[in-house]
PDB file of C-alpha atoms in Angstrom:
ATOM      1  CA  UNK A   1     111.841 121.224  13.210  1.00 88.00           C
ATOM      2  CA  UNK A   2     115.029 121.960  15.355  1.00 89.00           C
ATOM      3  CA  UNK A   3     112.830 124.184  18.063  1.00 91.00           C
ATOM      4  CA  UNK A   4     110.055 121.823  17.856  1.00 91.00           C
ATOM      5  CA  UNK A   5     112.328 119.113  18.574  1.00 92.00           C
ATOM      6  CA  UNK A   6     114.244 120.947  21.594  1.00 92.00           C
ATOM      7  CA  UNK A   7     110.712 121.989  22.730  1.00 93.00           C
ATOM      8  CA  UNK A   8     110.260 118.087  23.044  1.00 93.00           C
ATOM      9  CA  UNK A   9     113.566 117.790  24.909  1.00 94.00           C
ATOM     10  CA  UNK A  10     113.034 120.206  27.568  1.00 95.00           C
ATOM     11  CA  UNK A  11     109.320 118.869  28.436  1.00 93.00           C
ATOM     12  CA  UNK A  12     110.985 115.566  28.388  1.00 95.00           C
ATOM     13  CA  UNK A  13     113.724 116.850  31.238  1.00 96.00           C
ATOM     14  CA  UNK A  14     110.993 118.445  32.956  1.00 96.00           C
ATOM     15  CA  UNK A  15     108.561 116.016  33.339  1.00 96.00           C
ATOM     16  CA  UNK A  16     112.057 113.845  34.671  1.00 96.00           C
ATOM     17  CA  UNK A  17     112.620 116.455  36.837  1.00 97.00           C
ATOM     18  CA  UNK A  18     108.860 116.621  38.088  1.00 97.00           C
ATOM     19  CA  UNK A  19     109.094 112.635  38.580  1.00 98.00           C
ATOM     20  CA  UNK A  20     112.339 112.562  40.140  1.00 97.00           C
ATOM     21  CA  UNK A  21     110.760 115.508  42.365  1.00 98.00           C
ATOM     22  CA  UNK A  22     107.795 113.106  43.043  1.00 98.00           C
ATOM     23  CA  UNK A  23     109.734 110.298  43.784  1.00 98.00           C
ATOM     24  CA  UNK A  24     112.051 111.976  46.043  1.00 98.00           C
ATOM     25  CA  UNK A  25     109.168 113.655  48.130  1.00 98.00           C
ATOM     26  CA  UNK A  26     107.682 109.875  47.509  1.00 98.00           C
ATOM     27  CA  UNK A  27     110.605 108.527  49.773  1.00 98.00           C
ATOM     28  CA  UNK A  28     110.993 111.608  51.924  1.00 98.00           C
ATOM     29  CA  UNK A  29     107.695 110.843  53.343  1.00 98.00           C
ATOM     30  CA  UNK A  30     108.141 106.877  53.567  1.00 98.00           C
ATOM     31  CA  UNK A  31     110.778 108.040  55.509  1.00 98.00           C
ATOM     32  CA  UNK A  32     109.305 110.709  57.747  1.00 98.00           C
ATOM     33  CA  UNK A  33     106.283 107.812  58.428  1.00 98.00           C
ATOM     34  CA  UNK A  34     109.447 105.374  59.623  1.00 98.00           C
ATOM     35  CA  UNK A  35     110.936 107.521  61.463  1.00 98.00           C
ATOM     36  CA  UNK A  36     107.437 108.722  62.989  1.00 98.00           C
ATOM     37  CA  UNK A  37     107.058 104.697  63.590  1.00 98.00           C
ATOM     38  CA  UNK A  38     110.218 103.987  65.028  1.00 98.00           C
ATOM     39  CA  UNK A  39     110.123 107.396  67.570  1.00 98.00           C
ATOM     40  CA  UNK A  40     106.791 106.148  68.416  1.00 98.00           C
ATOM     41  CA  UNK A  41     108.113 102.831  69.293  1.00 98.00           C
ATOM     42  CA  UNK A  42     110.728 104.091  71.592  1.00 98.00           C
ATOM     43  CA  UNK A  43     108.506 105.887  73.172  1.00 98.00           C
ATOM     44  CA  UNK A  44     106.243 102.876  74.189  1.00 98.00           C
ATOM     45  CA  UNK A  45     109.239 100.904  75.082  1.00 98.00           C
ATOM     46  CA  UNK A  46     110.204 104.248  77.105  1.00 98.00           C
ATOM     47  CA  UNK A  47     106.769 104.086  78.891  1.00 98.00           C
ATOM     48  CA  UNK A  48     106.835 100.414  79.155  1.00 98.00           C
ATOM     49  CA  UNK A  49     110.333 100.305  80.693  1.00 99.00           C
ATOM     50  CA  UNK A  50     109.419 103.220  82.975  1.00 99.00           C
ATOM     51  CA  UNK A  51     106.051 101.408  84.407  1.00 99.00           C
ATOM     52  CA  UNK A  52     108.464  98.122  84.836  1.00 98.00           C
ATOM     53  CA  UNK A  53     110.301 100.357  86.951  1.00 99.00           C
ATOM     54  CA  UNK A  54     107.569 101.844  89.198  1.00 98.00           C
ATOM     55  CA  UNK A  55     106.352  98.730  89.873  1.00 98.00           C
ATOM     56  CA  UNK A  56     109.491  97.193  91.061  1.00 99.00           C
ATOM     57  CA  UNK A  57     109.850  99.937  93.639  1.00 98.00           C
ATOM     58  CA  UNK A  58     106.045  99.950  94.440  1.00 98.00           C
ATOM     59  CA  UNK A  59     107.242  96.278  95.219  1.00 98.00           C
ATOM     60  CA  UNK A  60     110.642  96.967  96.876  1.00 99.00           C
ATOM     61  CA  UNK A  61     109.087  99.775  99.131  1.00 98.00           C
ATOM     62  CA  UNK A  62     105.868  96.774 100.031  1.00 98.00           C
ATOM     63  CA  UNK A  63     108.807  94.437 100.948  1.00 98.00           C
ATOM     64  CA  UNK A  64     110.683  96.518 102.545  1.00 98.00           C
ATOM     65  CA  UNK A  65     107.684  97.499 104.458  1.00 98.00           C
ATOM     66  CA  UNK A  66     106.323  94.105 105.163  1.00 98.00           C
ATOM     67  CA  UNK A  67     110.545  93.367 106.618  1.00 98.00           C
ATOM     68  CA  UNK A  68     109.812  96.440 108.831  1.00 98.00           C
ATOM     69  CA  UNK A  69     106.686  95.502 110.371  1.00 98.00           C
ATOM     70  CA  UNK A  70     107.623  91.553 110.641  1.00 98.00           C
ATOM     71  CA  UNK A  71     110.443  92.911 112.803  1.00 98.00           C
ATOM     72  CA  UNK A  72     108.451  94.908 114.564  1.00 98.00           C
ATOM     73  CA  UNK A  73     106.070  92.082 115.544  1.00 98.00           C
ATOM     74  CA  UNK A  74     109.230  89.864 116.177  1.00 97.00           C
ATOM     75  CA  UNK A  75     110.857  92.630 118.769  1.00 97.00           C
ATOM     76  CA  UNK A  76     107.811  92.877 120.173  1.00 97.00           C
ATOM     77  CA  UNK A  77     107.440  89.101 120.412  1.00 97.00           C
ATOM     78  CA  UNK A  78     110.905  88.557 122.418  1.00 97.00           C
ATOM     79  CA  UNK A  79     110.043  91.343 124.630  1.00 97.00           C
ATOM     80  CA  UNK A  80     106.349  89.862 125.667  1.00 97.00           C
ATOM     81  CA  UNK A  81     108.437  86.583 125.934  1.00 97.00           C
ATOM     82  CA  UNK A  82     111.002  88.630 128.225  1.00 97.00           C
ATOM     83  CA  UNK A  83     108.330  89.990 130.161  1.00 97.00           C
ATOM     84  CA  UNK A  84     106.726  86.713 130.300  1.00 97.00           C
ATOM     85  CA  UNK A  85     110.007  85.397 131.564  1.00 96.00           C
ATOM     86  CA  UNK A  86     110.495  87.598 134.187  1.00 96.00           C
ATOM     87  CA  UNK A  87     106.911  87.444 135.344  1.00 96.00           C
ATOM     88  CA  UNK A  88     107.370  83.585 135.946  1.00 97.00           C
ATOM     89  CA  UNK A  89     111.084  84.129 137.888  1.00 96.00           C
ATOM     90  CA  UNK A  90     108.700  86.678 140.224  1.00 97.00           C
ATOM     91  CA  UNK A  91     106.256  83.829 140.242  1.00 96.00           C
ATOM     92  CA  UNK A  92     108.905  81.086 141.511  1.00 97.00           C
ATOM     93  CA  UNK A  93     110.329  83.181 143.799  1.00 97.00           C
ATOM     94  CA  UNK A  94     107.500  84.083 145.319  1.00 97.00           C
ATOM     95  CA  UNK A  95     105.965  80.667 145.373  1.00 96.00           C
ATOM     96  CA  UNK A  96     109.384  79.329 147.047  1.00 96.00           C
ATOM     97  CA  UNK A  97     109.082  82.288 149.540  1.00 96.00           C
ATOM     98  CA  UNK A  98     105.497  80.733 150.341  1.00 96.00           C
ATOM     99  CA  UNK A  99     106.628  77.446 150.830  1.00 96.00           C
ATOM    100  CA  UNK A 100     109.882  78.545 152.785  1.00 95.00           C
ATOM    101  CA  UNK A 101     106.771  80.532 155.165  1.00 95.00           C
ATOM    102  CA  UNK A 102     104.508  77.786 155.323  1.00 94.00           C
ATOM    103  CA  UNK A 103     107.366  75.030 156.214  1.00 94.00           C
ATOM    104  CA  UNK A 104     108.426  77.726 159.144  1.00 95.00           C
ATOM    105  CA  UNK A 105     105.372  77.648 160.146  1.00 95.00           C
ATOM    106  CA  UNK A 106     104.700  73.931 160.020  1.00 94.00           C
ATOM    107  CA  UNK A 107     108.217  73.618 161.843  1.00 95.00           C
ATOM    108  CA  UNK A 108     107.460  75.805 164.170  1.00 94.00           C
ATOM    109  CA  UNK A 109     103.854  74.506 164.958  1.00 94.00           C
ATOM    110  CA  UNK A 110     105.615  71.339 165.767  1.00 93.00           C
ATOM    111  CA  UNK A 111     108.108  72.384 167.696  1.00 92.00           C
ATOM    112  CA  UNK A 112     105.335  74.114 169.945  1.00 90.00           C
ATOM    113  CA  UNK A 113     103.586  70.802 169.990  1.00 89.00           C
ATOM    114  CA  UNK A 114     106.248  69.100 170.859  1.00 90.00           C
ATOM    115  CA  UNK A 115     107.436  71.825 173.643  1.00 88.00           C
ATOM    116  CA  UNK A 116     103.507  71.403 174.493  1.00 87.00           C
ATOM    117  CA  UNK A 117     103.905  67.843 175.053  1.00 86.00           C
ATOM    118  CA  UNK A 118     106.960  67.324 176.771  1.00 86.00           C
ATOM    119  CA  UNK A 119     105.647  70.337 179.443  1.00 85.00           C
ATOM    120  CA  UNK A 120     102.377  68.194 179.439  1.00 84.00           C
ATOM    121  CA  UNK A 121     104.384  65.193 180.265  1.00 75.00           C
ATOM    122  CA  UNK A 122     105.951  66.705 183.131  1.00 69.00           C
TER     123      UNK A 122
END
C-alpha cells in the first residue's frame, strides 16, 4: 500500500539521516583527536624550543662568567707582574747604591792608606 510504502521511505531517509549524523560526528571526532594531536605537538616543540633556549643562556651567562673571571685573574696577573717590576727597579737601585757605598769606601780606605804611607815615608 501507498502509506505502507511512504512509511518505508521515511525510515529509509531517517536511518540516512541517522548515518550521515554518525558519520559526521564519526569525522568530527577524527578531527577533534587531530587537532588534540597536532596542539599537543606544538606544545612539545614549544617546551622543547623553550628548554633549547634556557640552556643557551645558562651557557652564555657560564661564558660570560668564565670571560669575567679570566680577566680578572689576567688584571690581576699584570699588576703582580707590575709590582714585581717595580720591586726589582727598588732592588737595582738599591743594590747600585750599595756598590756606589762600598766602592767609596774602598776608595777612600785607599786613599787613607796611601795618605798613611806617604806620611810614614816621611
Amino acid at each position: 500500500s501507498e502509506a505502507a510504502q511512504r512509511s518505508e521511505q521515511a525510515d529509509e531517509r531517517l536511518s540516512e539521516r541517522q548515518q550521515e549524523a554518525e558519520r559526521k560526528r564519526h569525522q568530527a571526532a577524527q578531527d577533534a583527536g587531530r587537532r588534540k594531536q597536532r596542539a599537543e605537538q606544538a606544545l612539545k616543540e614549544k617546551e622543547r624550543k623553550v628548554a633549547e633556549a634556557e640552556r643557551k643562556r645558562k651557557q652564555a651567562s657560564e661564558q660570560a662568567a668564565a670571560k669575567r673571571e679570566e680577566a680578572i685573574a689576567g688584571r690581576a696577573r699584570e699588576a703582580r707582574l707590575e709590582q714585581l717590576d717595580d720591586d726589582a727597579g727598588a732592588l737595582a737601585k738599591k743594590e747600585q747604591a750599595l756598590t756606589a757605598r762600598d766602592e767609596a769606601q774602598r776608595l777612600a780606605r785607599a786613599a787613607g792608606e796611601k795618605k798613611a804611607a806617604r806620611k810614614s815615608t816621611r
